[in-house]
PDB file of C-alpha atoms in Angstrom:
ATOM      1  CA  UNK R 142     310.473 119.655  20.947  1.00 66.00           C
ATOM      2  CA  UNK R 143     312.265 120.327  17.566  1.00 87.00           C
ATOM      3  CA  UNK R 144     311.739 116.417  15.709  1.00 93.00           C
ATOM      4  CA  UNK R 145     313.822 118.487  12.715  1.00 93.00           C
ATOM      5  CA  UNK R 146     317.048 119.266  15.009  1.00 94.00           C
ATOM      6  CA  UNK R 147     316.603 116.160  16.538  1.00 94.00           C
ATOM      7  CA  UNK R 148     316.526 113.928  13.885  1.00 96.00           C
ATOM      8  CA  UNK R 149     319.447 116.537  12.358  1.00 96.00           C
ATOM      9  CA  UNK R 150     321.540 115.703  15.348  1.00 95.00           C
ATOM     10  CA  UNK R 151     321.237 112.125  15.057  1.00 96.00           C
ATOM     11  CA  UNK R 152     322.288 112.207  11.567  1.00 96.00           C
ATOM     12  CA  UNK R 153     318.730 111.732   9.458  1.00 97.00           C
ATOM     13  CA  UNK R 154     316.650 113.940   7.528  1.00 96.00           C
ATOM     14  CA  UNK R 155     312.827 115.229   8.589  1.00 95.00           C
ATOM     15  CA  UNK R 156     311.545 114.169   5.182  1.00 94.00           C
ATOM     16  CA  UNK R 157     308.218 115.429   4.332  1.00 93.00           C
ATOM     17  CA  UNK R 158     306.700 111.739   5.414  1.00 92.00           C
ATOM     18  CA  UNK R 159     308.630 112.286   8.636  1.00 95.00           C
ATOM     19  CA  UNK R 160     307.060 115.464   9.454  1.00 96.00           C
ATOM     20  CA  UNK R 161     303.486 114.026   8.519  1.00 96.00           C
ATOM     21  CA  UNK R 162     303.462 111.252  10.426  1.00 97.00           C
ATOM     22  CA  UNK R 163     304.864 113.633  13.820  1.00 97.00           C
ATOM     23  CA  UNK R 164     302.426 115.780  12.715  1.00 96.00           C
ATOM     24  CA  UNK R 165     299.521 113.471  13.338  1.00 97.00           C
ATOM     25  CA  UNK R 166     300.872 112.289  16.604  1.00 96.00           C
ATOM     26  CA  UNK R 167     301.845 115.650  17.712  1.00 95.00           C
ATOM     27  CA  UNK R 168     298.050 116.891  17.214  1.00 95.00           C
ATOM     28  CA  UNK R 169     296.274 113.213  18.189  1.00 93.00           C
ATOM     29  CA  UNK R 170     294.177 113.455  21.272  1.00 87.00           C
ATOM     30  CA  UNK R 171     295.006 109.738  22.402  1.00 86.00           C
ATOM     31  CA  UNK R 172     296.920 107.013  21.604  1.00 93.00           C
ATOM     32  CA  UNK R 173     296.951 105.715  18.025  1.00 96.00           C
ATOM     33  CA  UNK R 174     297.483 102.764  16.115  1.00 96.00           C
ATOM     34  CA  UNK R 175     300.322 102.644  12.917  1.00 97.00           C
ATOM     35  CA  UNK R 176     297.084 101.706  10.813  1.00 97.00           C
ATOM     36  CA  UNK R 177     295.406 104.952  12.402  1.00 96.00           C
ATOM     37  CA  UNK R 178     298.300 107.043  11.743  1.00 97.00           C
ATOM     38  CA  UNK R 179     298.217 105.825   8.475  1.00 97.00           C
ATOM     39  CA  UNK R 180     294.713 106.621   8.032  1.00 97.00           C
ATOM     40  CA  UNK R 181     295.197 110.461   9.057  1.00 96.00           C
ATOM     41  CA  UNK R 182     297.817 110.638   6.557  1.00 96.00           C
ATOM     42  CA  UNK R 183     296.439 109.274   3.721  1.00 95.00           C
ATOM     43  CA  UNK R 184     293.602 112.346   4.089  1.00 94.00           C
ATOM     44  CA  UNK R 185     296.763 114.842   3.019  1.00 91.00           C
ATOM     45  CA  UNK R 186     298.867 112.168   0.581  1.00 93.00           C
ATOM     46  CA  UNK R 187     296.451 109.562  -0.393  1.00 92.00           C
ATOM     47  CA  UNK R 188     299.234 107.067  -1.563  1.00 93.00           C
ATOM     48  CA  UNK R 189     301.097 107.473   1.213  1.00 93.00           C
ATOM     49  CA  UNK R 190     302.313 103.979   2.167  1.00 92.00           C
ATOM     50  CA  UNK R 191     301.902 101.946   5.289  1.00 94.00           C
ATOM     51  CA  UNK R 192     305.303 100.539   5.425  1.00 95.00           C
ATOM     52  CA  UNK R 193     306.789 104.553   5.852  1.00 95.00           C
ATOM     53  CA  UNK R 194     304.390 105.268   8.522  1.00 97.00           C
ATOM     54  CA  UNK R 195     305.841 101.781  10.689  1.00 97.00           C
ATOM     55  CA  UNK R 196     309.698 102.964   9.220  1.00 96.00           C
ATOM     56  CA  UNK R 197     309.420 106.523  10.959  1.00 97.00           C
ATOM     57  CA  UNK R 198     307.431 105.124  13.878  1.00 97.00           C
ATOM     58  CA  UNK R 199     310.946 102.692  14.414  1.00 97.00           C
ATOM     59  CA  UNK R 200     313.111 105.585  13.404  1.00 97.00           C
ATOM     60  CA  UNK R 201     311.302 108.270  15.872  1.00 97.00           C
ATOM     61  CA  UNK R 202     311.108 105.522  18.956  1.00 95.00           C
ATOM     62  CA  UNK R 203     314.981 104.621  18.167  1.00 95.00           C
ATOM     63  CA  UNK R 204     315.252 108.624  19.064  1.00 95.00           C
ATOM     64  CA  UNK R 205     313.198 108.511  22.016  1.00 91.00           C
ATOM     65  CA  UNK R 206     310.809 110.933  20.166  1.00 95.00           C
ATOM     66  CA  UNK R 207     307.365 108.217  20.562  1.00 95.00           C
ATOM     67  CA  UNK R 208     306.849 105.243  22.160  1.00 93.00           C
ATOM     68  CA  UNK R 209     304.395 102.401  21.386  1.00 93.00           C
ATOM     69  CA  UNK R 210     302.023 101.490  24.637  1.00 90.00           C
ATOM     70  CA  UNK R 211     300.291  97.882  25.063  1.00 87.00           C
ATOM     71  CA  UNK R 212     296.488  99.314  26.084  1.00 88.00           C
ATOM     72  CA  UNK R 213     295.507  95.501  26.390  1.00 82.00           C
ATOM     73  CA  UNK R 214     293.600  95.035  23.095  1.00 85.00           C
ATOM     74  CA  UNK R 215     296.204  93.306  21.286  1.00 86.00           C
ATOM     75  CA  UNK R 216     297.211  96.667  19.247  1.00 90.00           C
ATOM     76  CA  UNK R 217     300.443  98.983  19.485  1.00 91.00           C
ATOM     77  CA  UNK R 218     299.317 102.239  19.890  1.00 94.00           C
ATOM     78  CA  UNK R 219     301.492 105.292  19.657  1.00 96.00           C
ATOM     79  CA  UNK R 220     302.527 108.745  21.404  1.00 94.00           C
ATOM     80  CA  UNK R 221     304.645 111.202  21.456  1.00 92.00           C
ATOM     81  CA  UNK R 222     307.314 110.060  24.245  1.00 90.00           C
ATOM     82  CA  UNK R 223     306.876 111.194  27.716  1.00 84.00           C
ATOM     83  CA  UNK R 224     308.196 110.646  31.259  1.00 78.00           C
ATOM     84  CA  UNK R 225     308.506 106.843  32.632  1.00 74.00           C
ATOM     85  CA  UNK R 226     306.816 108.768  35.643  1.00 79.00           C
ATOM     86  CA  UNK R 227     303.673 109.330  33.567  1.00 81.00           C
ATOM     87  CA  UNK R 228     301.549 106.034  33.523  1.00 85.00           C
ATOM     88  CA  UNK R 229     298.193 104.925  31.457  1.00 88.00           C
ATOM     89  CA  UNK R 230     294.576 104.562  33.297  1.00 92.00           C
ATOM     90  CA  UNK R 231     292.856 102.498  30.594  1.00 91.00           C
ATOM     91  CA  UNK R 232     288.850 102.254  31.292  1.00 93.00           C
ATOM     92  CA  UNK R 233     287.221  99.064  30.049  1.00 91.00           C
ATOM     93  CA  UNK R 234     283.932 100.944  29.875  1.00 91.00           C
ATOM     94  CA  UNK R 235     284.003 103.690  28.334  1.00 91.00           C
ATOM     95  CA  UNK R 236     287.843 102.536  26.461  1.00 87.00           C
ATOM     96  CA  UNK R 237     289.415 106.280  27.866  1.00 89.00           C
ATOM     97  CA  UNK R 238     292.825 106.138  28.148  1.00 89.00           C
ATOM     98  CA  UNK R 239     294.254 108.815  30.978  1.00 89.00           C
ATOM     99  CA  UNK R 240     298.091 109.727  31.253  1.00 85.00           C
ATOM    100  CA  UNK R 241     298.713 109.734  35.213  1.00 87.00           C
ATOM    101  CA  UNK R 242     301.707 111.354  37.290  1.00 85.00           C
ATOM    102  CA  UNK R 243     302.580 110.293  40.650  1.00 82.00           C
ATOM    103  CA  UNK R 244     305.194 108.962  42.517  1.00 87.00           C
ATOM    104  CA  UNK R 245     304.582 105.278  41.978  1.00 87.00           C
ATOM    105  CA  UNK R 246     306.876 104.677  39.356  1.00 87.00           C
ATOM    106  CA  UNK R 247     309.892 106.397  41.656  1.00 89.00           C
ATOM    107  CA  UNK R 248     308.674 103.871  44.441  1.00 91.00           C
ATOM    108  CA  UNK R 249     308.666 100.578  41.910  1.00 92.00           C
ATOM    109  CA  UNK R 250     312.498 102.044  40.817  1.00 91.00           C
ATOM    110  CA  UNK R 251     313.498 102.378  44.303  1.00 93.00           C
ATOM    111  CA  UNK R 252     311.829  98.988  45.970  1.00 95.00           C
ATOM    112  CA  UNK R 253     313.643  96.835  42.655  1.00 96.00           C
ATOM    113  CA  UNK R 254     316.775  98.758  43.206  1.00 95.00           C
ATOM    114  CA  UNK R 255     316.995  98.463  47.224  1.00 96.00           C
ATOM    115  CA  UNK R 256     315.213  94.891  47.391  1.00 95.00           C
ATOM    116  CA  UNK R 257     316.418  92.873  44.204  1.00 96.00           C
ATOM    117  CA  UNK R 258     319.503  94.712  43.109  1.00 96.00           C
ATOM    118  CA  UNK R 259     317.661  95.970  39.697  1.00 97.00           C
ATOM    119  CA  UNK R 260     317.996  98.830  37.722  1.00 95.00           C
ATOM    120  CA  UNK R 261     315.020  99.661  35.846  1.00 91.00           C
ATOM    121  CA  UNK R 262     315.561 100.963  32.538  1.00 87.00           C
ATOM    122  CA  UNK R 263     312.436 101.692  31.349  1.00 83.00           C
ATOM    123  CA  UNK R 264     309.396 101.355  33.210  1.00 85.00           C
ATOM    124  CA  UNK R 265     305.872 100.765  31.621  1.00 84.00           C
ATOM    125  CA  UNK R 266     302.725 100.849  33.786  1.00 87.00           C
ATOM    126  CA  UNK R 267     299.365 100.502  32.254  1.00 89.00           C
ATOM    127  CA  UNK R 268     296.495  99.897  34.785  1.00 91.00           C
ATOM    128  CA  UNK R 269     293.085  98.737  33.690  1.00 92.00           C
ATOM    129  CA  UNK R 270     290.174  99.269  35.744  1.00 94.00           C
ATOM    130  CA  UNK R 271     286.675 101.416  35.603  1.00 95.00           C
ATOM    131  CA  UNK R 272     286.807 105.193  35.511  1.00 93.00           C
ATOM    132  CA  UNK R 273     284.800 106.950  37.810  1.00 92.00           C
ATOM    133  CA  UNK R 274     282.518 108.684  35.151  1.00 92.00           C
ATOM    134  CA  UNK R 275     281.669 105.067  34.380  1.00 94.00           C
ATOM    135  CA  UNK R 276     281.459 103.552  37.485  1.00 91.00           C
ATOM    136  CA  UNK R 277     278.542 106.610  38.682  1.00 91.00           C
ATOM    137  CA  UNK R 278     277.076 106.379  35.410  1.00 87.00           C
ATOM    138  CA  UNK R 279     277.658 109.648  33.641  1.00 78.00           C
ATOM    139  CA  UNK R 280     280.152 108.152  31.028  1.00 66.00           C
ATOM    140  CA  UNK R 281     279.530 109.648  27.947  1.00 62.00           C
ATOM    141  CA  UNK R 282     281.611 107.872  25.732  1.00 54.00           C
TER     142      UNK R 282
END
């Protein structure tokens, strides 16, 4: 995905701050938190402020370029935006977080829209349970 052309299209600029903070999310292997984001930054501009890393995190969601997830510990935590099909296995032991594809979300869209008359706009499923690493022991986190 070009953030530049998108960002372009919609009528803003990728500023260097911009491209820093997609940069971090683009190569993040999870989810992160603005504070964590911020962190990651500050390693390349060390008075890089806070307040642009939660401007271009608004900004880039407004675009539908990342969206914040609720993991269950009280903390947004941000990725680069994917499917509505894709949905979060969150492990309470070992605190992975998975990105899982199936057809439940199509079901949930189709059972609101045929039994309640809804149109889901947005769908976001986050399940919290055990993973199996954890649950057989060989969790290594």
């Amino acid at each position: 995905m070009d953030v530049g052309q998108r960002l372009r299209d919609s009528g803003y600029r990728l500023t260097p701050q911009r491209q820093l903070v997609w940069d971090v999310l683009r190569h993040a292997r999870g989810h992160l938190t603005a504070e964590e984001i911020h962190e990651r930054v500050s390693e390349t501009v060390p008075d890089f402020n806070v307040a642009s890393v939660y401007r271009t995190l608004s900004l880039l969601s407004e675009l539908d370029l990342v969206q914040e997830v609720n993991l269950g510990d009280g903390k947004g935590h941000w990725e680069i935006a994917h499917s509505d099909e894709d949905f979060h296995l969150v492990c309470r032991g070992c605190a992975t977080v998975e990105h899982h594809t199936g057809d439940l979300v199509e079901r949930l869209r189709g059972h609101l829209g045929e039994q309640h008359g809804f149109v889901a706009e947005q769908v976001d499923i986050v399940v919290h349970g055990v993973c199996e690493a954890c649950r057989t022991g060989e969790a290594t986190g």
